PDB file of C-alpha atoms in Angstrom:
ATOM      1  CA  MET A 716       5.386 118.606 107.007  1.00 37.00           C
ATOM      2  CA  ALA A 717       6.801 117.161 110.230  1.00 38.00           C
ATOM      3  CA  ASP A 718       8.493 114.402 108.206  1.00 39.00           C
ATOM      4  CA  GLU A 719      10.267 116.974 106.041  1.00 37.00           C
ATOM      5  CA  ALA A 720      11.572 118.830 109.077  1.00 38.00           C
ATOM      6  CA  SER A 721      12.753 115.685 110.806  1.00 36.00           C
ATOM      7  CA  ALA A 722      14.646 114.546 107.700  1.00 39.00           C
ATOM      8  CA  CYS A 723      16.821 117.623 108.019  1.00 43.00           C
ATOM      9  CA  ASN A 724      16.930 117.943 111.792  1.00 40.00           C
ATOM     10  CA  ASP A 725      17.848 114.290 112.331  1.00 41.00           C
ATOM     11  CA  GLN A 726      21.097 114.784 110.428  1.00 39.00           C
ATOM     12  CA  PRO A 727      24.141 114.497 112.663  1.00 38.00           C
ATOM     13  CA  PRO A 728      26.171 117.669 112.972  1.00 39.00           C
ATOM     14  CA  THR A 729      28.857 118.133 110.360  1.00 45.00           C
ATOM     15  CA  HIS A 730      31.989 116.298 111.503  1.00 46.00           C
ATOM     16  CA  PHE A 731      35.116 118.407 111.629  1.00 49.00           C
ATOM     17  CA  SER A 732      38.401 116.534 111.931  1.00 52.00           C
ATOM     18  CA  GLU A 733      41.375 117.962 113.800  1.00 56.00           C
ATOM     19  CA  ALA A 734      42.801 118.999 110.427  1.00 54.00           C
ATOM     20  CA  HIS A 735      39.599 120.936 109.658  1.00 53.00           C
ATOM     21  CA  LYS A 736      39.760 122.639 113.054  1.00 53.00           C
ATOM     22  CA  ALA A 737      43.398 123.572 112.464  1.00 56.00           C
ATOM     23  CA  ALA A 738      42.511 124.970 109.046  1.00 52.00           C
ATOM     24  CA  ALA A 739      39.736 127.068 110.557  1.00 56.00           C
ATOM     25  CA  ALA A 740      42.136 128.389 113.190  1.00 54.00           C
ATOM     26  CA  ALA A 741      44.590 129.295 110.430  1.00 50.00           C
ATOM     27  CA  ALA A 742      41.907 131.421 108.768  1.00 52.00           C
ATOM     28  CA  ALA A 743      42.894 134.311 110.984  1.00 45.00           C
ATOM     29  CA  HIS A 744      46.583 133.838 110.120  1.00 52.00           C
ATOM     30  CA  PRO A 745      47.602 136.705 107.811  1.00 55.00           C
ATOM     31  CA  SER A 746      50.353 134.733 106.025  1.00 61.00           C
ATOM     32  CA  SER A 747      47.886 132.787 103.884  1.00 63.00           C
ATOM     33  CA  GLY A 748      46.942 135.875 101.905  1.00 65.00           C
ATOM     34  CA  PHE A 749      43.386 134.652 101.320  1.00 64.00           C
ATOM     35  CA  ARG A 750      40.274 133.554 103.184  1.00 68.00           C
ATOM     36  CA  ILE A 751      37.510 131.172 102.284  1.00 67.00           C
ATOM     37  CA  GLY A 752      34.101 130.485 103.721  1.00 67.00           C
ATOM     38  CA  PHE A 753      31.375 127.933 103.287  1.00 63.00           C
ATOM     39  CA  SER A 754      27.702 127.534 103.957  1.00 64.00           C
ATOM     40  CA  GLU A 755      25.540 124.463 104.313  1.00 63.00           C
ATOM     41  CA  ASP A 756      21.819 124.294 103.634  1.00 65.00           C
ATOM     42  CA  CYS A 757      19.674 121.244 104.187  1.00 63.00           C
ATOM     43  CA  ASN A 758      17.097 121.525 101.406  1.00 64.00           C
ATOM     44  CA  LYS A 759      14.104 119.941 103.113  1.00 65.00           C
ATOM     45  CA  ARG A 760      11.916 120.169 100.003  1.00 69.00           C
ATOM     46  CA  ARG A 761      14.237 118.423  97.545  1.00 66.00           C
ATOM     47  CA  ARG A 762      16.586 116.161  99.528  1.00 60.00           C
ATOM     48  CA  ARG A 763      15.811 113.656 102.229  1.00 62.00           C
ATOM     49  CA  THR A 764      19.419 113.326 103.347  1.00 63.00           C
ATOM     50  CA  MET A 765      22.579 115.395 103.143  1.00 65.00           C
ATOM     51  CA  GLU A 766      25.231 113.563 101.126  1.00 74.00           C
ATOM     52  CA  ASP A 767      27.717 116.429 100.827  1.00 83.00           C
ATOM     53  CA  ALA A 768      31.060 117.001 102.490  1.00 86.00           C
ATOM     54  CA  HIS A 769      33.806 119.569 102.151  1.00 85.00           C
ATOM     55  CA  SER A 770      37.404 120.199 103.103  1.00 90.00           C
ATOM     56  CA  TYR A 771      39.602 123.262 103.151  1.00 86.00           C
ATOM     57  CA  PHE A 772      43.204 123.766 104.135  1.00 87.00           C
ATOM     58  CA  TYR A 773      45.169 126.991 104.441  1.00 84.00           C
ATOM     59  CA  ASP A 774      48.962 126.727 104.090  1.00 86.00           C
ATOM     60  CA  PHE A 775      48.321 123.267 102.637  1.00 88.00           C
ATOM     61  CA  GLY A 776      51.187 120.835 103.132  1.00 90.00           C
ATOM     62  CA  GLY A 777      52.929 123.350 105.366  1.00 88.00           C
ATOM     63  CA  VAL A 778      53.525 125.752 102.454  1.00 84.00           C
ATOM     64  CA  VAL A 779      52.546 129.358 103.205  1.00 80.00           C
ATOM     65  CA  GLY A 780      50.087 130.702 100.646  1.00 78.00           C
ATOM     66  CA  GLN A 781      49.111 127.270  99.338  1.00 84.00           C
ATOM     67  CA  GLY A 782      45.533 126.065  99.750  1.00 88.00           C
ATOM     68  CA  PHE A 783      43.267 123.158  98.932  1.00 91.00           C
ATOM     69  CA  PHE A 784      39.489 123.536  98.903  1.00 90.00           C
ATOM     70  CA  ALA A 785      36.864 121.021  97.814  1.00 92.00           C
ATOM     71  CA  ILE A 786      33.158 120.224  97.935  1.00 90.00           C
ATOM     72  CA  PHE A 787      32.030 116.622  97.502  1.00 90.00           C
ATOM     73  CA  ASP A 788      28.534 115.444  96.504  1.00 88.00           C
ATOM     74  CA  GLY A 789      27.985 111.773  97.324  1.00 83.00           C
ATOM     75  CA  HIS A 790      26.196 109.378  94.978  1.00 78.00           C
ATOM     76  CA  ALA A 791      23.597 107.116  96.594  1.00 67.00           C
ATOM     77  CA  SER A 792      25.140 107.564 100.044  1.00 74.00           C
ATOM     78  CA  LYS A 793      27.307 109.992 101.934  1.00 83.00           C
ATOM     79  CA  SER A 794      30.157 107.544 102.628  1.00 85.00           C
ATOM     80  CA  ALA A 795      32.164 108.400  99.481  1.00 88.00           C
ATOM     81  CA  ALA A 796      31.794 112.142 100.043  1.00 89.00           C
ATOM     82  CA  GLU A 797      32.815 111.789 103.690  1.00 90.00           C
ATOM     83  CA  TRP A 798      35.834 109.661 102.771  1.00 90.00           C
ATOM     84  CA  CYS A 799      36.958 112.236 100.208  1.00 92.00           C
ATOM     85  CA  GLY A 800      36.373 115.093 102.658  1.00 92.00           C
ATOM     86  CA  ASN A 801      38.595 113.348 105.189  1.00 93.00           C
ATOM     87  CA  HIS A 802      41.255 111.807 102.904  1.00 93.00           C
ATOM     88  CA  LEU A 803      41.491 113.300  99.391  1.00 94.00           C
ATOM     89  CA  HIS A 804      43.880 116.014 100.591  1.00 95.00           C
ATOM     90  CA  GLU A 805      46.215 113.325 101.984  1.00 96.00           C
ATOM     91  CA  THR A 806      46.230 111.563  98.625  1.00 96.00           C
ATOM     92  CA  LEU A 807      46.939 114.871  96.867  1.00 96.00           C
ATOM     93  CA  LEU A 808      49.909 115.572  99.148  1.00 96.00           C
ATOM     94  CA  GLU A 809      51.322 112.109  98.423  1.00 97.00           C
ATOM     95  CA  CYS A 810      50.976 112.689  94.677  1.00 96.00           C
ATOM     96  CA  LEU A 811      52.541 116.165  94.864  1.00 93.00           C
ATOM     97  CA  GLU A 812      55.550 114.592  96.591  1.00 94.00           C
ATOM     98  CA  LEU A 813      55.750 111.620  94.187  1.00 96.00           C
ATOM     99  CA  TYR A 814      55.465 113.741  91.021  1.00 93.00           C
ATOM    100  CA  PRO A 815      57.046 117.149  91.748  1.00 87.00           C
ATOM    101  CA  ASN A 816      57.773 117.861  88.059  1.00 86.00           C
ATOM    102  CA  LYS A 817      54.366 116.995  86.625  1.00 89.00           C
ATOM    103  CA  PRO A 818      51.841 119.750  85.849  1.00 86.00           C
ATOM    104  CA  VAL A 819      49.208 120.254  88.544  1.00 87.00           C
ATOM    105  CA  PRO A 820      46.253 119.150  86.350  1.00 89.00           C
ATOM    106  CA  GLU A 821      48.021 115.834  85.751  1.00 92.00           C
ATOM    107  CA  ILE A 822      48.794 115.427  89.468  1.00 92.00           C
ATOM    108  CA  LEU A 823      45.148 116.076  90.316  1.00 92.00           C
ATOM    109  CA  ASN A 824      44.056 113.482  87.760  1.00 93.00           C
ATOM    110  CA  ILE A 825      46.436 110.934  89.309  1.00 96.00           C
ATOM    111  CA  THR A 826      45.072 111.906  92.736  1.00 95.00           C
ATOM    112  CA  TYR A 827      41.448 111.338  91.680  1.00 92.00           C
ATOM    113  CA  VAL A 828      42.269 107.943  90.126  1.00 93.00           C
ATOM    114  CA  GLU A 829      44.170 106.860  93.265  1.00 94.00           C
ATOM    115  CA  ALA A 830      41.319 108.081  95.486  1.00 91.00           C
ATOM    116  CA  ASP A 831      38.861 106.029  93.393  1.00 88.00           C
ATOM    117  CA  LYS A 832      40.999 102.921  93.939  1.00 90.00           C
ATOM    118  CA  ARG A 833      41.283 103.512  97.679  1.00 90.00           C
ATOM    119  CA  LEU A 834      37.596 104.257  98.060  1.00 86.00           C
ATOM    120  CA  ASN A 835      36.571 101.153  96.099  1.00 82.00           C
ATOM    121  CA  ASP A 836      38.951  99.010  98.179  1.00 83.00           C
ATOM    122  CA  LYS A 837      37.434 100.439 101.368  1.00 78.00           C
ATOM    123  CA  GLU A 838      33.831 100.108 100.249  1.00 66.00           C
ATOM    124  CA  GLY A 839      34.231  96.746  98.507  1.00 66.00           C
ATOM    125  CA  ARG A 840      31.967  98.043  95.780  1.00 64.00           C
ATOM    126  CA  SER A 841      31.830 100.836  93.278  1.00 67.00           C
ATOM    127  CA  SER A 842      30.935 104.049  95.051  1.00 69.00           C
ATOM    128  CA  GLY A 843      31.612 107.649  94.263  1.00 78.00           C
ATOM    129  CA  CYS A 844      31.027 111.336  94.462  1.00 85.00           C
ATOM    130  CA  THR A 845      31.355 114.439  92.353  1.00 88.00           C
ATOM    131  CA  THR A 846      33.840 117.093  93.401  1.00 90.00           C
ATOM    132  CA  VAL A 847      34.603 120.681  92.693  1.00 89.00           C
ATOM    133  CA  SER A 848      38.117 121.235  93.960  1.00 90.00           C
ATOM    134  CA  CYS A 849      40.727 123.938  93.840  1.00 89.00           C
ATOM    135  CA  PHE A 850      44.457 123.774  94.543  1.00 89.00           C
ATOM    136  CA  LEU A 851      45.957 127.225  95.005  1.00 84.00           C
ATOM    137  CA  ARG A 852      49.656 127.977  95.357  1.00 77.00           C
ATOM    138  CA  LEU A 853      52.235 130.635  94.690  1.00 70.00           C
ATOM    139  CA  GLU A 854      54.175 129.820  91.543  1.00 66.00           C
ATOM    140  CA  LYS A 855      57.137 131.273  89.734  1.00 64.00           C
ATOM    141  CA  ASP A 856      56.582 132.453  86.168  1.00 61.00           C
ATOM    142  CA  GLU A 857      57.697 129.067  84.805  1.00 61.00           C
ATOM    143  CA  GLY A 858      55.132 127.266  86.995  1.00 58.00           C
ATOM    144  CA  ALA A 859      57.431 125.920  89.713  1.00 60.00           C
ATOM    145  CA  PRO A 860      56.083 126.248  93.265  1.00 60.00           C
ATOM    146  CA  VAL A 861      57.510 128.907  95.532  1.00 62.00           C
ATOM    147  CA  GLU A 862      58.383 127.010  98.694  1.00 61.00           C
ATOM    148  CA  GLY A 863      56.840 128.940 101.578  1.00 49.00           C
ATOM    149  CA  ALA A 864      57.893 132.384 100.383  1.00 44.00           C
ATOM    150  CA  PRO A 865      55.410 135.237 100.377  1.00 45.00           C
ATOM    151  CA  ALA A 866      55.117 137.088  97.059  1.00 43.00           C
ATOM    152  CA  GLU A 867      56.904 140.183  98.401  1.00 42.00           C
ATOM    153  CA  SER A 868      60.139 138.283  99.088  1.00 42.00           C
ATOM    154  CA  ALA A 869      60.292 136.305  95.845  1.00 45.00           C
ATOM    155  CA  PRO A 870      63.202 136.984  93.469  1.00 50.00           C
ATOM    156  CA  ASN A 871      62.452 139.825  91.035  1.00 50.00           C
ATOM    157  CA  GLY A 872      58.852 139.918  92.296  1.00 47.00           C
ATOM    158  CA  HIS A 873      57.801 137.496  89.533  1.00 45.00           C
ATOM    159  CA  VAL A 874      55.414 135.571  91.756  1.00 44.00           C
ATOM    160  CA  LYS A 875      51.680 135.761  91.812  1.00 46.00           C
ATOM    161  CA  HIS A 876      48.747 133.899  93.290  1.00 45.00           C
ATOM    162  CA  LYS A 877      47.670 131.517  90.608  1.00 48.00           C
ATOM    163  CA  VAL A 878      44.820 129.058  90.615  1.00 48.00           C
ATOM    164  CA  SER A 879      46.697 126.005  89.440  1.00 47.00           C
ATOM    165  CA  TYR A 880      43.623 123.931  88.703  1.00 48.00           C
ATOM    166  CA  VAL A 881      39.923 123.716  89.311  1.00 46.00           C
ATOM    167  CA  GLY A 882      38.513 120.271  88.619  1.00 45.00           C
ATOM    168  CA  CYS A 883      34.937 119.114  88.327  1.00 39.00           C
TER     169      CYS A 883
END
């Protein structure tokens, strides 16, 4: 029984980058229009080590009302999940800027493929993780992003919160 407890208690505390801290501070900012939360549970009976990571960003990319949220489950080690938790959002921002006219599901697919390449280059071997991710933004009826405008000030009020994509 002591071994089970130590497997969980010996885990280092979850690392929060400056970006994560800024996102948490933004949680109280009313302009986002939404709040998220997370919980972490070290399952001492079923898992010897924690290989999960997460990331969340309010007003993602500096756009009010836009968010990115993801949970990553590492395969065989936590390095891939940690890399994705610290860098996948950066790759997504790059792809959003490179392909502004592509549909969000296609941009996310490009993002995941690029992240795979970068992770494999870093690791020098095939490594990976599973993700559940969500990119949320205000969009006009035709699907174009509303740049930083809250729904109340959008032309003709034809703006809504829309989950652009949830990928697994």
